[in-house]
Amino acid sequence: QVHLVESGGGLVQAGDSLRLSCVVPGVTFNRYTVAWLRQAPGKERDFVAAYKSRTYYSDSVKGRFTISRDNSGNTAYVRMNSLKPEDTAVYLCAVSSTVILSAIRSQAAYACWGQGTQVTVSS
């Protein structure tokens, strides 16, 4: 099994930026697709971004968020610019070694999850 650890969340003002990190130890990281998803109180868990052989984004964050990865360090990142109050959520990292492109935006494609890191954006 894979154990993920997210970090980098915090309290910021609208318009500020954050970078979240996800460490995926003990695996050959370049064999895995990595994704970021988020869940706000009272809402469904939503896809944010993923990195397989290229990057994928939800419409709500495209142009503001950038996902990247450091395979030698077994770490994935998401840089979040121009944060809005509606970005407030728990952000979770997830990985899969078997995800297909048609399911890359589906949370069901990811069996291994981190515990999440809280991002709060004040107005």
JSON list of C-alpha atoms in Angstrom, two decimals:
[
{"chain": "A", "resi": 1, "resn": "GLN", "atom": "CA", "xyz": [0.00, 0.00, 0.00]},
{"chain": "A", "resi": 2, "resn": "VAL", "atom": "CA", "xyz": [0.98, 3.64, -0.57]},
{"chain": "A", "resi": 3, "resn": "HIS", "atom": "CA", "xyz": [0.90, 6.24, 2.21]},
{"chain": "A", "resi": 4, "resn": "LEU", "atom": "CA", "xyz": [0.63, 9.90, 1.23]},
{"chain": "A", "resi": 5, "resn": "VAL", "atom": "CA", "xyz": [1.36, 13.02, 3.31]},
{"chain": "A", "resi": 6, "resn": "GLU", "atom": "CA", "xyz": [0.06, 16.45, 2.25]},
{"chain": "A", "resi": 7, "resn": "SER", "atom": "CA", "xyz": [1.27, 19.77, 3.60]},
{"chain": "A", "resi": 8, "resn": "GLY", "atom": "CA", "xyz": [1.25, 23.48, 2.81]},
{"chain": "A", "resi": 9, "resn": "GLY", "atom": "CA", "xyz": [-2.30, 24.52, 3.63]},
{"chain": "A", "resi": 10, "resn": "GLY", "atom": "CA", "xyz": [-3.16, 27.55, 5.68]},
{"chain": "A", "resi": 11, "resn": "LEU", "atom": "CA", "xyz": [-5.20, 30.72, 6.06]},
{"chain": "A", "resi": 12, "resn": "VAL", "atom": "CA", "xyz": [-4.72, 33.35, 3.34]},
{"chain": "A", "resi": 13, "resn": "GLN", "atom": "CA", "xyz": [-6.54, 36.33, 1.91]},
{"chain": "A", "resi": 14, "resn": "ALA", "atom": "CA", "xyz": [-8.30, 36.40, -1.43]},
{"chain": "A", "resi": 15, "resn": "GLY", "atom": "CA", "xyz": [-5.79, 36.94, -4.22]},
{"chain": "A", "resi": 16, "resn": "ASP", "atom": "CA", "xyz": [-2.93, 35.28, -2.35]},
{"chain": "A", "resi": 17, "resn": "SER", "atom": "CA", "xyz": [-1.05, 32.12, -3.35]},
{"chain": "A", "resi": 18, "resn": "LEU", "atom": "CA", "xyz": [-0.18, 28.80, -1.74]},
{"chain": "A", "resi": 19, "resn": "ARG", "atom": "CA", "xyz": [1.80, 25.76, -2.77]},
{"chain": "A", "resi": 20, "resn": "LEU", "atom": "CA", "xyz": [0.71, 22.36, -1.50]},
{"chain": "A", "resi": 21, "resn": "SER", "atom": "CA", "xyz": [3.04, 19.36, -1.37]},
{"chain": "A", "resi": 22, "resn": "CYS", "atom": "CA", "xyz": [2.35, 15.62, -1.40]},
{"chain": "A", "resi": 23, "resn": "VAL", "atom": "CA", "xyz": [5.06, 13.14, -0.48]},
{"chain": "A", "resi": 24, "resn": "VAL", "atom": "CA", "xyz": [4.59, 9.59, -1.77]},
{"chain": "A", "resi": 25, "resn": "PRO", "atom": "CA", "xyz": [7.29, 7.45, -0.14]},
{"chain": "A", "resi": 26, "resn": "GLY", "atom": "CA", "xyz": [8.36, 3.92, -0.87]},
{"chain": "A", "resi": 27, "resn": "VAL", "atom": "CA", "xyz": [7.33, 3.65, -4.53]},
{"chain": "A", "resi": 28, "resn": "THR", "atom": "CA", "xyz": [8.76, 4.16, -7.96]},
{"chain": "A", "resi": 29, "resn": "PHE", "atom": "CA", "xyz": [6.93, 7.44, -8.25]},
{"chain": "A", "resi": 30, "resn": "ASN", "atom": "CA", "xyz": [7.12, 7.85, -12.02]},
{"chain": "A", "resi": 31, "resn": "ARG", "atom": "CA", "xyz": [4.87, 4.79, -12.39]},
{"chain": "A", "resi": 32, "resn": "TYR", "atom": "CA", "xyz": [1.99, 6.59, -10.65]},
{"chain": "A", "resi": 33, "resn": "THR", "atom": "CA", "xyz": [-0.56, 9.14, -11.72]},
{"chain": "A", "resi": 34, "resn": "VAL", "atom": "CA", "xyz": [-1.03, 11.80, -9.02]},
{"chain": "A", "resi": 35, "resn": "ALA", "atom": "CA", "xyz": [-4.12, 13.92, -8.48]},
{"chain": "A", "resi": 36, "resn": "TRP", "atom": "CA", "xyz": [-5.35, 16.69, -6.23]},
{"chain": "A", "resi": 37, "resn": "LEU", "atom": "CA", "xyz": [-8.98, 16.78, -5.15]},
{"chain": "A", "resi": 38, "resn": "ARG", "atom": "CA", "xyz": [-10.82, 18.96, -2.65]},
{"chain": "A", "resi": 39, "resn": "GLN", "atom": "CA", "xyz": [-13.84, 18.80, -0.40]},
{"chain": "A", "resi": 40, "resn": "ALA", "atom": "CA", "xyz": [-15.61, 21.79, 1.13]},
{"chain": "A", "resi": 41, "resn": "PRO", "atom": "CA", "xyz": [-18.14, 21.46, 3.97]},
{"chain": "A", "resi": 42, "resn": "GLY", "atom": "CA", "xyz": [-21.49, 20.30, 2.65]},
{"chain": "A", "resi": 43, "resn": "LYS", "atom": "CA", "xyz": [-20.15, 19.67, -0.85]},
{"chain": "A", "resi": 44, "resn": "GLU", "atom": "CA", "xyz": [-19.06, 16.66, -2.86]},
{"chain": "A", "resi": 45, "resn": "ARG", "atom": "CA", "xyz": [-15.40, 15.90, -3.30]},
{"chain": "A", "resi": 46, "resn": "ASP", "atom": "CA", "xyz": [-14.27, 17.57, -6.54]},
{"chain": "A", "resi": 47, "resn": "PHE", "atom": "CA", "xyz": [-11.42, 16.97, -8.92]},
{"chain": "A", "resi": 48, "resn": "VAL", "atom": "CA", "xyz": [-8.82, 19.75, -9.04]},
{"chain": "A", "resi": 49, "resn": "ALA", "atom": "CA", "xyz": [-5.82, 18.60, -11.08]},
{"chain": "A", "resi": 50, "resn": "ALA", "atom": "CA", "xyz": [-3.88, 15.51, -12.13]},
{"chain": "A", "resi": 51, "resn": "TYR", "atom": "CA", "xyz": [-0.53, 14.65, -13.66]},
{"chain": "A", "resi": 52, "resn": "LYS", "atom": "CA", "xyz": [-0.08, 11.48, -15.71]},
{"chain": "A", "resi": 53, "resn": "SER", "atom": "CA", "xyz": [2.04, 12.06, -18.81]},
{"chain": "A", "resi": 54, "resn": "ARG", "atom": "CA", "xyz": [0.68, 15.61, -18.96]},
{"chain": "A", "resi": 55, "resn": "THR", "atom": "CA", "xyz": [-1.44, 17.86, -16.77]},
{"chain": "A", "resi": 56, "resn": "TYR", "atom": "CA", "xyz": [-5.21, 18.00, -16.38]},
{"chain": "A", "resi": 57, "resn": "TYR", "atom": "CA", "xyz": [-7.32, 20.63, -14.60]},
{"chain": "A", "resi": 58, "resn": "SER", "atom": "CA", "xyz": [-10.89, 21.32, -13.65]},
{"chain": "A", "resi": 59, "resn": "ASP", "atom": "CA", "xyz": [-12.48, 24.29, -15.36]},
{"chain": "A", "resi": 60, "resn": "SER", "atom": "CA", "xyz": [-12.78, 26.14, -12.06]},
{"chain": "A", "resi": 61, "resn": "VAL", "atom": "CA", "xyz": [-9.00, 26.22, -11.46]},
{"chain": "A", "resi": 62, "resn": "LYS", "atom": "CA", "xyz": [-7.53, 26.16, -14.97]},
{"chain": "A", "resi": 63, "resn": "GLY", "atom": "CA", "xyz": [-5.27, 29.16, -15.47]},
{"chain": "A", "resi": 64, "resn": "ARG", "atom": "CA", "xyz": [-4.85, 29.71, -11.71]},
{"chain": "A", "resi": 65, "resn": "PHE", "atom": "CA", "xyz": [-3.47, 26.38, -10.43]},
{"chain": "A", "resi": 66, "resn": "THR", "atom": "CA", "xyz": [-0.40, 24.51, -11.68]},
{"chain": "A", "resi": 67, "resn": "ILE", "atom": "CA", "xyz": [0.35, 20.87, -10.83]},
{"chain": "A", "resi": 68, "resn": "SER", "atom": "CA", "xyz": [3.93, 19.63, -11.00]},
{"chain": "A", "resi": 69, "resn": "ARG", "atom": "CA", "xyz": [5.98, 16.68, -9.78]},
{"chain": "A", "resi": 70, "resn": "ASP", "atom": "CA", "xyz": [9.51, 15.81, -8.73]},
{"chain": "A", "resi": 71, "resn": "ASN", "atom": "CA", "xyz": [9.95, 12.13, -9.46]},
{"chain": "A", "resi": 72, "resn": "SER", "atom": "CA", "xyz": [13.39, 11.94, -7.87]},
{"chain": "A", "resi": 73, "resn": "GLY", "atom": "CA", "xyz": [11.94, 13.32, -4.65]},
{"chain": "A", "resi": 74, "resn": "ASN", "atom": "CA", "xyz": [8.65, 11.38, -4.80]},
{"chain": "A", "resi": 75, "resn": "THR", "atom": "CA", "xyz": [6.75, 14.65, -4.39]},
{"chain": "A", "resi": 76, "resn": "ALA", "atom": "CA", "xyz": [3.81, 16.25, -6.17]},
{"chain": "A", "resi": 77, "resn": "TYR", "atom": "CA", "xyz": [2.89, 19.91, -5.91]},
{"chain": "A", "resi": 78, "resn": "VAL", "atom": "CA", "xyz": [0.04, 22.21, -6.77]},
{"chain": "A", "resi": 79, "resn": "ARG", "atom": "CA", "xyz": [0.71, 25.95, -6.96]},
{"chain": "A", "resi": 80, "resn": "MET", "atom": "CA", "xyz": [-2.50, 27.88, -6.35]},
{"chain": "A", "resi": 81, "resn": "ASN", "atom": "CA", "xyz": [-2.58, 31.51, -7.47]},
{"chain": "A", "resi": 82, "resn": "SER", "atom": "CA", "xyz": [-5.33, 34.13, -7.26]},
{"chain": "A", "resi": 83, "resn": "LEU", "atom": "CA", "xyz": [-7.10, 32.22, -4.53]},
{"chain": "A", "resi": 84, "resn": "LYS", "atom": "CA", "xyz": [-10.80, 32.84, -4.02]},
{"chain": "A", "resi": 85, "resn": "PRO", "atom": "CA", "xyz": [-13.04, 32.20, -1.01]},
{"chain": "A", "resi": 86, "resn": "GLU", "atom": "CA", "xyz": [-14.73, 29.42, -2.97]},
{"chain": "A", "resi": 87, "resn": "ASP", "atom": "CA", "xyz": [-11.37, 27.60, -3.05]},
{"chain": "A", "resi": 88, "resn": "THR", "atom": "CA", "xyz": [-11.70, 27.00, 0.70]},
{"chain": "A", "resi": 89, "resn": "ALA", "atom": "CA", "xyz": [-11.63, 23.24, 1.25]},
{"chain": "A", "resi": 90, "resn": "VAL", "atom": "CA", "xyz": [-9.64, 20.30, 2.50]},
{"chain": "A", "resi": 91, "resn": "TYR", "atom": "CA", "xyz": [-7.23, 19.41, -0.29]},
{"chain": "A", "resi": 92, "resn": "LEU", "atom": "CA", "xyz": [-6.31, 15.76, -0.70]},
{"chain": "A", "resi": 93, "resn": "CYS", "atom": "CA", "xyz": [-3.61, 14.05, -2.71]},
{"chain": "A", "resi": 94, "resn": "ALA", "atom": "CA", "xyz": [-4.30, 10.69, -4.33]},
{"chain": "A", "resi": 95, "resn": "VAL", "atom": "CA", "xyz": [-2.37, 8.32, -6.57]},
{"chain": "A", "resi": 96, "resn": "SER", "atom": "CA", "xyz": [-2.99, 5.41, -8.90]},
{"chain": "A", "resi": 97, "resn": "SER", "atom": "CA", "xyz": [-0.73, 3.16, -10.93]},
{"chain": "A", "resi": 98, "resn": "THR", "atom": "CA", "xyz": [-3.57, 1.96, -13.17]},
{"chain": "A", "resi": 99, "resn": "VAL", "atom": "CA", "xyz": [-5.79, 4.97, -13.95]},
{"chain": "A", "resi": 100, "resn": "ILE", "atom": "CA", "xyz": [-6.93, 5.33, -17.56]},
{"chain": "A", "resi": 101, "resn": "LEU", "atom": "CA", "xyz": [-7.33, 8.70, -19.20]},
{"chain": "A", "resi": 102, "resn": "SER", "atom": "CA", "xyz": [-11.12, 8.50, -19.41]},
{"chain": "A", "resi": 103, "resn": "ALA", "atom": "CA", "xyz": [-11.29, 8.19, -15.61]},
{"chain": "A", "resi": 104, "resn": "ILE", "atom": "CA", "xyz": [-8.48, 10.53, -14.60]},
{"chain": "A", "resi": 105, "resn": "ARG", "atom": "CA", "xyz": [-10.95, 13.13, -13.24]},
{"chain": "A", "resi": 106, "resn": "SER", "atom": "CA", "xyz": [-12.91, 10.56, -11.20]},
{"chain": "A", "resi": 107, "resn": "GLN", "atom": "CA", "xyz": [-12.18, 10.04, -7.52]},
{"chain": "A", "resi": 108, "resn": "ALA", "atom": "CA", "xyz": [-13.07, 6.37, -8.01]},
{"chain": "A", "resi": 109, "resn": "ALA", "atom": "CA", "xyz": [-9.89, 5.94, -10.02]},
{"chain": "A", "resi": 110, "resn": "TYR", "atom": "CA", "xyz": [-7.70, 6.59, -6.98]},
{"chain": "A", "resi": 111, "resn": "ALA", "atom": "CA", "xyz": [-7.36, 3.97, -4.25]},
{"chain": "A", "resi": 112, "resn": "CYS", "atom": "CA", "xyz": [-4.62, 5.61, -2.15]},
{"chain": "A", "resi": 113, "resn": "TRP", "atom": "CA", "xyz": [-5.28, 8.92, -0.39]},
{"chain": "A", "resi": 114, "resn": "GLY", "atom": "CA", "xyz": [-3.59, 11.29, 1.99]},
{"chain": "A", "resi": 115, "resn": "GLN", "atom": "CA", "xyz": [-5.23, 12.76, 5.09]},
{"chain": "A", "resi": 116, "resn": "GLY", "atom": "CA", "xyz": [-5.74, 16.20, 3.56]},
{"chain": "A", "resi": 117, "resn": "THR", "atom": "CA", "xyz": [-4.54, 19.74, 4.26]},
{"chain": "A", "resi": 118, "resn": "GLN", "atom": "CA", "xyz": [-6.88, 22.64, 5.01]},
{"chain": "A", "resi": 119, "resn": "VAL", "atom": "CA", "xyz": [-6.90, 25.71, 2.77]},
{"chain": "A", "resi": 120, "resn": "THR", "atom": "CA", "xyz": [-8.96, 28.67, 3.99]},
{"chain": "A", "resi": 121, "resn": "VAL", "atom": "CA", "xyz": [-9.30, 31.81, 1.88]},
{"chain": "A", "resi": 122, "resn": "SER", "atom": "CA", "xyz": [-10.78, 34.88, 3.54]},
{"chain": "A", "resi": 123, "resn": "SER", "atom": "CA", "xyz": [-12.53, 37.66, 1.66]}
]
